[in-house]
PDB file of C-alpha atoms in Angstrom:
ATOM      1  CA  MET A   1     117.967 129.322  65.743  1.00 62.00           C
ATOM      2  CA  ASN A   2     120.178 126.608  64.296  1.00 67.00           C
ATOM      3  CA  PRO A   3     118.581 123.180  65.064  1.00 66.00           C
ATOM      4  CA  VAL A   4     121.832 121.786  66.457  1.00 59.00           C
ATOM      5  CA  LEU A   5     122.273 124.823  68.694  1.00 62.00           C
ATOM      6  CA  LYS A   6     118.636 124.581  69.747  1.00 64.00           C
ATOM      7  CA  ARG A   7     119.061 120.923  70.781  1.00 65.00           C
ATOM      8  CA  TRP A   8     122.267 121.754  72.650  1.00 60.00           C
ATOM      9  CA  LYS A   9     120.552 124.581  74.498  1.00 57.00           C
ATOM     10  CA  ARG A  10     117.625 122.348  75.432  1.00 63.00           C
ATOM     11  CA  SER A  11     119.947 119.573  76.579  1.00 65.00           C
ATOM     12  CA  SER A  12     121.983 122.022  78.672  1.00 63.00           C
ATOM     13  CA  LEU A  13     118.902 123.460  80.339  1.00 62.00           C
ATOM     14  CA  ASN A  14     117.615 119.951  81.131  1.00 62.00           C
ATOM     15  CA  TRP A  15     120.978 119.029  82.662  1.00 58.00           C
ATOM     16  CA  LEU A  16     120.953 122.153  84.818  1.00 60.00           C
ATOM     17  CA  ALA A  17     117.363 121.526  85.907  1.00 68.00           C
ATOM     18  CA  ILE A  18     118.104 117.946  86.959  1.00 69.00           C
ATOM     19  CA  ASN A  19     121.628 118.167  88.316  1.00 74.00           C
ATOM     20  CA  VAL A  20     121.814 121.711  89.700  1.00 75.00           C
ATOM     21  CA  PHE A  21     118.261 122.668  90.665  1.00 81.00           C
ATOM     22  CA  GLY A  22     116.913 119.161  91.315  1.00 80.00           C
ATOM     23  CA  LYS A  23     119.976 117.666  92.995  1.00 82.00           C
ATOM     24  CA  LEU A  24     121.486 120.631  94.836  1.00 86.00           C
ATOM     25  CA  ILE A  25     119.181 123.637  95.170  1.00 89.00           C
ATOM     26  CA  LEU A  26     115.736 122.070  95.621  1.00 91.00           C
ATOM     27  CA  PRO A  27     116.633 119.626  98.446  1.00 92.00           C
ATOM     28  CA  LEU A  28     118.243 122.470 100.371  1.00 94.00           C
ATOM     29  CA  LEU A  29     115.284 124.768  99.726  1.00 95.00           C
ATOM     30  CA  VAL A  30     112.717 122.173 100.815  1.00 94.00           C
ATOM     31  CA  ARG A  31     114.536 121.604 104.099  1.00 93.00           C
ATOM     32  CA  THR A  32     114.252 125.319 104.990  1.00 96.00           C
ATOM     33  CA  TRP A  33     110.455 125.335 104.776  1.00 95.00           C
ATOM     34  CA  LYS A  34     108.518 125.370 108.011  1.00 95.00           C
ATOM     35  CA  VAL A  35     105.345 123.307 107.856  1.00 94.00           C
ATOM     36  CA  GLU A  36     102.074 123.423 109.776  1.00 94.00           C
ATOM     37  CA  THR A  37      99.463 120.757 109.047  1.00 91.00           C
ATOM     38  CA  ASP A  38      95.743 120.297 109.488  1.00 92.00           C
ATOM     39  CA  PHE A  39      95.084 116.692 108.485  1.00 88.00           C
ATOM     40  CA  PRO A  40      92.375 114.108 109.233  1.00 83.00           C
ATOM     41  CA  ALA A  41      93.424 112.138 112.297  1.00 76.00           C
ATOM     42  CA  ASP A  42      93.745 108.813 110.507  1.00 77.00           C
ATOM     43  CA  TRP A  43      94.668 109.515 106.914  1.00 75.00           C
ATOM     44  CA  LEU A  44      98.449 109.167 107.231  1.00 72.00           C
ATOM     45  CA  ALA A  45      97.998 106.220 109.578  1.00 77.00           C
ATOM     46  CA  ARG A  46      95.839 104.487 106.981  1.00 76.00           C
ATOM     47  CA  ALA A  47      98.468 105.016 104.303  1.00 70.00           C
ATOM     48  CA  GLN A  48     101.306 103.888 106.551  1.00 70.00           C
ATOM     49  CA  ALA A  49      99.339 100.788 107.582  1.00 77.00           C
ATOM     50  CA  GLY A  50      99.253  99.646 103.972  1.00 77.00           C
ATOM     51  CA  GLU A  51      95.816 100.931 102.963  1.00 84.00           C
ATOM     52  CA  ARG A  52      96.500 102.568  99.611  1.00 89.00           C
ATOM     53  CA  ILE A  53      95.050 106.011  98.951  1.00 90.00           C
ATOM     54  CA  LEU A  54      94.717 108.461  96.084  1.00 93.00           C
ATOM     55  CA  LEU A  55      96.026 111.925  96.900  1.00 93.00           C
ATOM     56  CA  VAL A  56      95.080 114.893  94.714  1.00 96.00           C
ATOM     57  CA  PHE A  57      96.529 118.411  94.712  1.00 96.00           C
ATOM     58  CA  TRP A  58      96.531 121.292  92.240  1.00 97.00           C
ATOM     59  CA  HIS A  59      99.240 121.413  89.577  1.00 94.00           C
ATOM     60  CA  ASN A  60     100.598 124.770  90.717  1.00 96.00           C
ATOM     61  CA  ARG A  61     101.204 123.432  94.251  1.00 96.00           C
ATOM     62  CA  GLN A  62     102.756 120.084  93.376  1.00 92.00           C
ATOM     63  CA  ILE A  63     106.158 121.018  94.756  1.00 92.00           C
ATOM     64  CA  GLY A  64     104.677 121.076  98.248  1.00 92.00           C
ATOM     65  CA  PHE A  65     104.086 117.324  97.932  1.00 89.00           C
ATOM     66  CA  LEU A  66     107.825 116.854  98.465  1.00 90.00           C
ATOM     67  CA  ARG A  67     107.230 117.780 102.123  1.00 86.00           C
ATOM     68  CA  LEU A  68     104.628 114.993 102.454  1.00 81.00           C
ATOM     69  CA  ALA A  69     106.503 112.305 100.560  1.00 79.00           C
ATOM     70  CA  SER A  70     108.260 110.519 103.428  1.00 76.00           C
ATOM     71  CA  PRO A  71     105.231 109.398 105.496  1.00 77.00           C
ATOM     72  CA  LEU A  72     103.313 108.434 102.347  1.00 80.00           C
ATOM     73  CA  ARG A  73     105.941 106.123 100.853  1.00 81.00           C
ATOM     74  CA  PRO A  74     105.665 104.086  98.798  1.00 84.00           C
ATOM     75  CA  ALA A  75     104.157 106.774  96.575  1.00 86.00           C
ATOM     76  CA  SER A  76     104.084 107.439  92.848  1.00 87.00           C
ATOM     77  CA  VAL A  77     103.110 110.528  90.881  1.00 86.00           C
ATOM     78  CA  LEU A  78     101.384 110.827  87.506  1.00 82.00           C
ATOM     79  CA  VAL A  79     103.848 112.694  85.272  1.00 82.00           C
ATOM     80  CA  SER A  80     103.257 113.971  81.737  1.00 75.00           C
ATOM     81  CA  GLN A  81     104.936 112.286  78.760  1.00 71.00           C
ATOM     82  CA  HIS A  82     106.271 115.557  77.340  1.00 66.00           C
ATOM     83  CA  GLY A  83     109.929 116.520  77.664  1.00 61.00           C
ATOM     84  CA  ASP A  84     109.549 118.346  80.951  1.00 69.00           C
ATOM     85  CA  GLY A  85     108.015 115.196  82.379  1.00 75.00           C
ATOM     86  CA  GLU A  86     111.406 113.466  82.243  1.00 78.00           C
ATOM     87  CA  ILE A  87     112.904 116.263  84.328  1.00 81.00           C
ATOM     88  CA  ILE A  88     110.123 115.947  86.890  1.00 82.00           C
ATOM     89  CA  THR A  89     110.478 112.155  86.964  1.00 84.00           C
ATOM     90  CA  ARG A  90     114.183 112.306  87.715  1.00 84.00           C
ATOM     91  CA  ILE A  91     113.761 115.011  90.359  1.00 84.00           C
ATOM     92  CA  MET A  92     110.967 113.045  92.041  1.00 84.00           C
ATOM     93  CA  ALA A  93     113.222 109.982  92.136  1.00 85.00           C
ATOM     94  CA  ARG A  94     115.719 111.947  94.216  1.00 85.00           C
ATOM     95  CA  PHE A  95     112.977 112.315  96.845  1.00 87.00           C
ATOM     96  CA  GLY A  96     112.125 108.617  96.788  1.00 86.00           C
ATOM     97  CA  LEU A  97     109.011 108.984  94.628  1.00 89.00           C
ATOM     98  CA  GLY A  98     108.041 106.809  91.683  1.00 87.00           C
ATOM     99  CA  ALA A  99     106.372 108.034  88.486  1.00 85.00           C
ATOM    100  CA  VAL A 100     103.737 106.801  86.054  1.00 81.00           C
ATOM    101  CA  ARG A 101     104.195 108.508  82.700  1.00 77.00           C
ATOM    102  CA  GLY A 102     101.091 109.706  80.866  1.00 68.00           C
ATOM    103  CA  SER A 103      98.362 112.345  80.871  1.00 61.00           C
ATOM    104  CA  SER A 104      94.784 112.993  79.898  1.00 51.00           C
ATOM    105  CA  THR A 105      95.964 114.257  76.512  1.00 49.00           C
ATOM    106  CA  ARG A 106      98.953 112.005  75.716  1.00 53.00           C
ATOM    107  CA  GLY A 107      99.029 108.387  76.809  1.00 51.00           C
ATOM    108  CA  GLY A 108      96.071 108.881  79.133  1.00 59.00           C
ATOM    109  CA  THR A 109      94.460 105.465  78.617  1.00 71.00           C
ATOM    110  CA  ALA A 110      97.725 103.582  78.969  1.00 70.00           C
ATOM    111  CA  ALA A 111      98.639 105.645  82.045  1.00 68.00           C
ATOM    112  CA  LEU A 112      95.256 104.884  83.608  1.00 76.00           C
ATOM    113  CA  ARG A 113      95.840 101.153  83.185  1.00 80.00           C
ATOM    114  CA  LYS A 114      99.302 101.454  84.722  1.00 78.00           C
ATOM    115  CA  MET A 115      97.969 103.522  87.615  1.00 79.00           C
ATOM    116  CA  ILE A 116      95.174 101.046  88.359  1.00 86.00           C
ATOM    117  CA  ALA A 117      97.807  98.313  88.583  1.00 87.00           C
ATOM    118  CA  ALA A 118     100.107 100.556  90.637  1.00 85.00           C
ATOM    119  CA  THR A 119      97.419 101.334  93.249  1.00 88.00           C
ATOM    120  CA  ARG A 120      97.839  97.783  94.527  1.00 87.00           C
ATOM    121  CA  GLU A 121     101.448  98.528  95.475  1.00 87.00           C
ATOM    122  CA  THR A 122     101.732 102.257  96.110  1.00 87.00           C
ATOM    123  CA  ASN A 123      99.886 105.408  97.111  1.00 89.00           C
ATOM    124  CA  MET A 124      99.146 107.534  94.053  1.00 89.00           C
ATOM    125  CA  ALA A 125      99.425 111.325  93.795  1.00 91.00           C
ATOM    126  CA  ILE A 126      97.695 113.187  90.970  1.00 92.00           C
ATOM    127  CA  THR A 127      97.278 116.785  89.838  1.00 93.00           C
ATOM    128  CA  PRO A 128      93.718 116.647  88.457  1.00 95.00           C
ATOM    129  CA  ASP A 129      94.085 119.882  86.453  1.00 94.00           C
ATOM    130  CA  GLY A 130      97.384 118.869  84.800  1.00 83.00           C
ATOM    131  CA  PRO A 131      99.338 118.807  82.666  1.00 85.00           C
ATOM    132  CA  VAL A 132      97.974 121.768  80.648  1.00 88.00           C
ATOM    133  CA  GLY A 133      94.890 122.943  82.511  1.00 91.00           C
ATOM    134  CA  PRO A 134      92.535 124.665  82.717  1.00 96.00           C
ATOM    135  CA  ARG A 135      93.790 125.767  86.112  1.00 97.00           C
ATOM    136  CA  TYR A 136      91.805 124.512  89.120  1.00 98.00           C
ATOM    137  CA  GLU A 137      89.573 122.254  87.016  1.00 98.00           C
ATOM    138  CA  VAL A 138      89.244 118.602  88.000  1.00 97.00           C
ATOM    139  CA  LYS A 139      89.331 116.308  84.982  1.00 94.00           C
ATOM    140  CA  ASP A 140      87.647 112.937  84.662  1.00 93.00           C
ATOM    141  CA  GLY A 141      90.841 110.895  85.058  1.00 90.00           C
ATOM    142  CA  ILE A 142      90.953 110.934  88.866  1.00 93.00           C
ATOM    143  CA  ILE A 143      87.265 109.977  89.034  1.00 95.00           C
ATOM    144  CA  SER A 144      87.836 107.031  86.670  1.00 93.00           C
ATOM    145  CA  LEU A 145      90.898 105.901  88.617  1.00 93.00           C
ATOM    146  CA  ALA A 146      89.075 106.075  91.951  1.00 95.00           C
ATOM    147  CA  ALA A 147      86.082 104.151  90.604  1.00 95.00           C
ATOM    148  CA  LEU A 148      88.131 101.423  88.920  1.00 93.00           C
ATOM    149  CA  SER A 149      90.702 101.010  91.697  1.00 93.00           C
ATOM    150  CA  GLY A 150      88.332 101.311  94.643  1.00 93.00           C
ATOM    151  CA  GLN A 151      90.829 103.526  96.468  1.00 93.00           C
ATOM    152  CA  PRO A 152      89.615 106.431  98.642  1.00 93.00           C
ATOM    153  CA  VAL A 153      90.412 109.972  97.490  1.00 95.00           C
ATOM    154  CA  PHE A 154      91.979 112.557  99.806  1.00 94.00           C
ATOM    155  CA  TRP A 155      92.720 116.104  98.697  1.00 95.00           C
ATOM    156  CA  VAL A 156      95.458 118.330 100.020  1.00 95.00           C
ATOM    157  CA  SER A 157      96.539 121.918  99.438  1.00 97.00           C
ATOM    158  CA  TRP A 158      98.846 124.477 100.976  1.00 97.00           C
ATOM    159  CA  SER A 159      99.574 128.178 100.883  1.00 98.00           C
ATOM    160  CA  SER A 160     102.167 130.628 102.131  1.00 97.00           C
ATOM    161  CA  ASP A 161     102.684 134.371 102.144  1.00 92.00           C
ATOM    162  CA  ARG A 162     106.322 133.881 101.036  1.00 96.00           C
ATOM    163  CA  VAL A 163     106.095 132.449  97.528  1.00 97.00           C
ATOM    164  CA  TRP A 164     107.235 133.182  94.028  1.00 96.00           C
ATOM    165  CA  ILE A 165     104.304 132.942  91.594  1.00 96.00           C
ATOM    166  CA  PHE A 166     105.309 132.253  87.999  1.00 95.00           C
ATOM    167  CA  ASN A 167     103.578 133.558  84.900  1.00 95.00           C
ATOM    168  CA  SER A 168     102.602 130.082  83.663  1.00 93.00           C
ATOM    169  CA  TRP A 169      99.179 128.660  82.775  1.00 95.00           C
ATOM    170  CA  ASP A 170      98.843 127.280  86.315  1.00 95.00           C
ATOM    171  CA  ARG A 171     100.535 130.224  88.085  1.00 96.00           C
ATOM    172  CA  PHE A 172     103.063 127.816  89.608  1.00 95.00           C
ATOM    173  CA  MET A 173     103.963 128.566  93.234  1.00 97.00           C
ATOM    174  CA  LEU A 174     107.462 128.089  94.677  1.00 96.00           C
ATOM    175  CA  PRO A 175     107.931 128.828  98.389  1.00 97.00           C
ATOM    176  CA  LYS A 176     110.851 131.095  99.205  1.00 97.00           C
ATOM    177  CA  PRO A 177     113.616 130.054 101.612  1.00 97.00           C
ATOM    178  CA  PHE A 178     112.345 129.668 105.197  1.00 97.00           C
ATOM    179  CA  ALA A 179     108.732 130.111 104.113  1.00 97.00           C
ATOM    180  CA  LYS A 180     106.016 128.736 106.394  1.00 96.00           C
ATOM    181  CA  LEU A 181     103.624 126.435 104.553  1.00 97.00           C
ATOM    182  CA  GLN A 182     100.152 125.791 105.938  1.00 97.00           C
ATOM    183  CA  PHE A 183      98.855 122.426 104.702  1.00 96.00           C
ATOM    184  CA  HIS A 184      95.289 121.189 104.825  1.00 96.00           C
ATOM    185  CA  ALA A 185      94.063 117.740 103.831  1.00 93.00           C
ATOM    186  CA  THR A 186      90.606 116.223 103.949  1.00 93.00           C
ATOM    187  CA  GLY A 187      88.603 113.274 102.741  1.00 91.00           C
ATOM    188  CA  PRO A 188      87.969 110.536 102.003  1.00 93.00           C
ATOM    189  CA  MET A 189      85.676 110.518  99.011  1.00 96.00           C
ATOM    190  CA  THR A 190      84.769 107.003  97.923  1.00 95.00           C
ATOM    191  CA  ILE A 191      83.684 106.544  94.311  1.00 97.00           C
ATOM    192  CA  ARG A 192      82.080 103.245  93.354  1.00 95.00           C
ATOM    193  CA  GLN A 193      82.534 101.550  89.999  1.00 94.00           C
ATOM    194  CA  SER A 194      78.786 100.843  89.953  1.00 95.00           C
ATOM    195  CA  MET A 195      77.930 104.545  89.830  1.00 96.00           C
ATOM    196  CA  LYS A 196      76.113 105.850  86.773  1.00 96.00           C
ATOM    197  CA  ALA A 197      77.625 108.489  84.507  1.00 95.00           C
ATOM    198  CA  GLU A 198      75.545 111.239  86.115  1.00 97.00           C
ATOM    199  CA  GLU A 199      76.710 110.243  89.591  1.00 97.00           C
ATOM    200  CA  LEU A 200      80.354 110.190  88.483  1.00 97.00           C
ATOM    201  CA  ALA A 201      79.899 113.676  86.992  1.00 97.00           C
ATOM    202  CA  ASP A 202      78.467 114.854  90.312  1.00 97.00           C
ATOM    203  CA  CYS A 203      81.488 113.391  92.129  1.00 97.00           C
ATOM    204  CA  ARG A 204      83.860 115.248  89.810  1.00 97.00           C
ATOM    205  CA  LEU A 205      82.080 118.546  90.442  1.00 98.00           C
ATOM    206  CA  GLU A 206      81.902 117.954  94.197  1.00 98.00           C
ATOM    207  CA  LEU A 207      85.632 117.183  94.372  1.00 98.00           C
ATOM    208  CA  GLN A 208      86.432 120.259  92.294  1.00 98.00           C
ATOM    209  CA  ASN A 209      84.315 122.522  94.481  1.00 98.00           C
ATOM    210  CA  ARG A 210      85.772 121.147  97.703  1.00 98.00           C
ATOM    211  CA  MET A 211      89.342 121.526  96.419  1.00 98.00           C
ATOM    212  CA  ARG A 212      88.659 125.101  95.306  1.00 98.00           C
ATOM    213  CA  GLN A 213      87.085 126.029  98.651  1.00 98.00           C
ATOM    214  CA  GLN A 214      90.017 124.484 100.506  1.00 98.00           C
ATOM    215  CA  THR A 215      92.624 126.387  98.480  1.00 98.00           C
ATOM    216  CA  ALA A 216      90.724 129.686  98.567  1.00 98.00           C
ATOM    217  CA  ALA A 217      90.547 129.496 102.378  1.00 98.00           C
ATOM    218  CA  LEU A 218      94.284 128.766 102.625  1.00 98.00           C
ATOM    219  CA  ASP A 219      95.245 131.615 100.277  1.00 98.00           C
ATOM    220  CA  GLU A 220      92.954 134.025 102.081  1.00 98.00           C
ATOM    221  CA  ALA A 221      94.460 133.072 105.444  1.00 97.00           C
ATOM    222  CA  ALA A 222      97.970 133.579 104.003  1.00 97.00           C
ATOM    223  CA  GLY A 223      97.065 137.053 102.769  1.00 96.00           C
ATOM    224  CA  LEU A 224      97.339 136.196  99.075  1.00 96.00           C
ATOM    225  CA  ASN A 225      95.003 137.465  96.398  1.00 95.00           C
ATOM    226  CA  VAL A 226      92.484 134.663  95.856  1.00 96.00           C
ATOM    227  CA  ASP A 227      92.270 133.544  92.226  1.00 97.00           C
ATOM    228  CA  PRO A 228      88.736 134.316  90.951  1.00 97.00           C
ATOM    229  CA  ILE A 229      88.548 130.776  89.554  1.00 97.00           C
ATOM    230  CA  LEU A 230      88.615 129.445  93.105  1.00 97.00           C
ATOM    231  CA  ARG A 231      85.383 131.355  93.832  1.00 94.00           C
ATOM    232  CA  GLN A 232      83.542 129.710  90.954  1.00 92.00           C
ATOM    233  CA  ARG A 233      81.089 126.865  91.557  1.00 83.00           C
TER     234      ARG A 233
END
């Protein structure tokens, strides 16, 4: 394809994603979702009282966070530096969410420094298997952030029997109009900066296993086929 035409096509698709899907379609879609929650009694109260928290959820279920954004504000999301990250950043802004640009593969160290500073002012939301996977695998970044910031970690997931599942690396899930989403959140996990490398590795594996168990139970209850990865320990 001609380079000029390729850039025009990319620019047009970005404009449609931001101004048509992000501004018009997505807000309407989100408002049709019916939500049921199973949350710790105090976790939202702690966030609303000014105690900053770290919230983690799988990359393929990040769109569900839009339904939790209001009570968690101020909140910011770690967003990749690649081109699609700009689209996500601008869509998140329409829902009152901030963004810290970076990832474990591009700008990870700089993003970690920015996120440590940001935890003093805002709740942070992270997809620990993003931006490129492997799916349902917790990376070291969230463990480092929790240890260095001193913030407690809560993990949240959701499922629904009315979803579109895309053929992407993460098998991205988009609830259909009027879908009922069942949310579950638990925690906290406190990770101390004084922990040794082996203890931090154990925390990463424990968080991964708990998140997988949580999501497998939700998918099973919704009648979805449970991803075999979620059964792995």
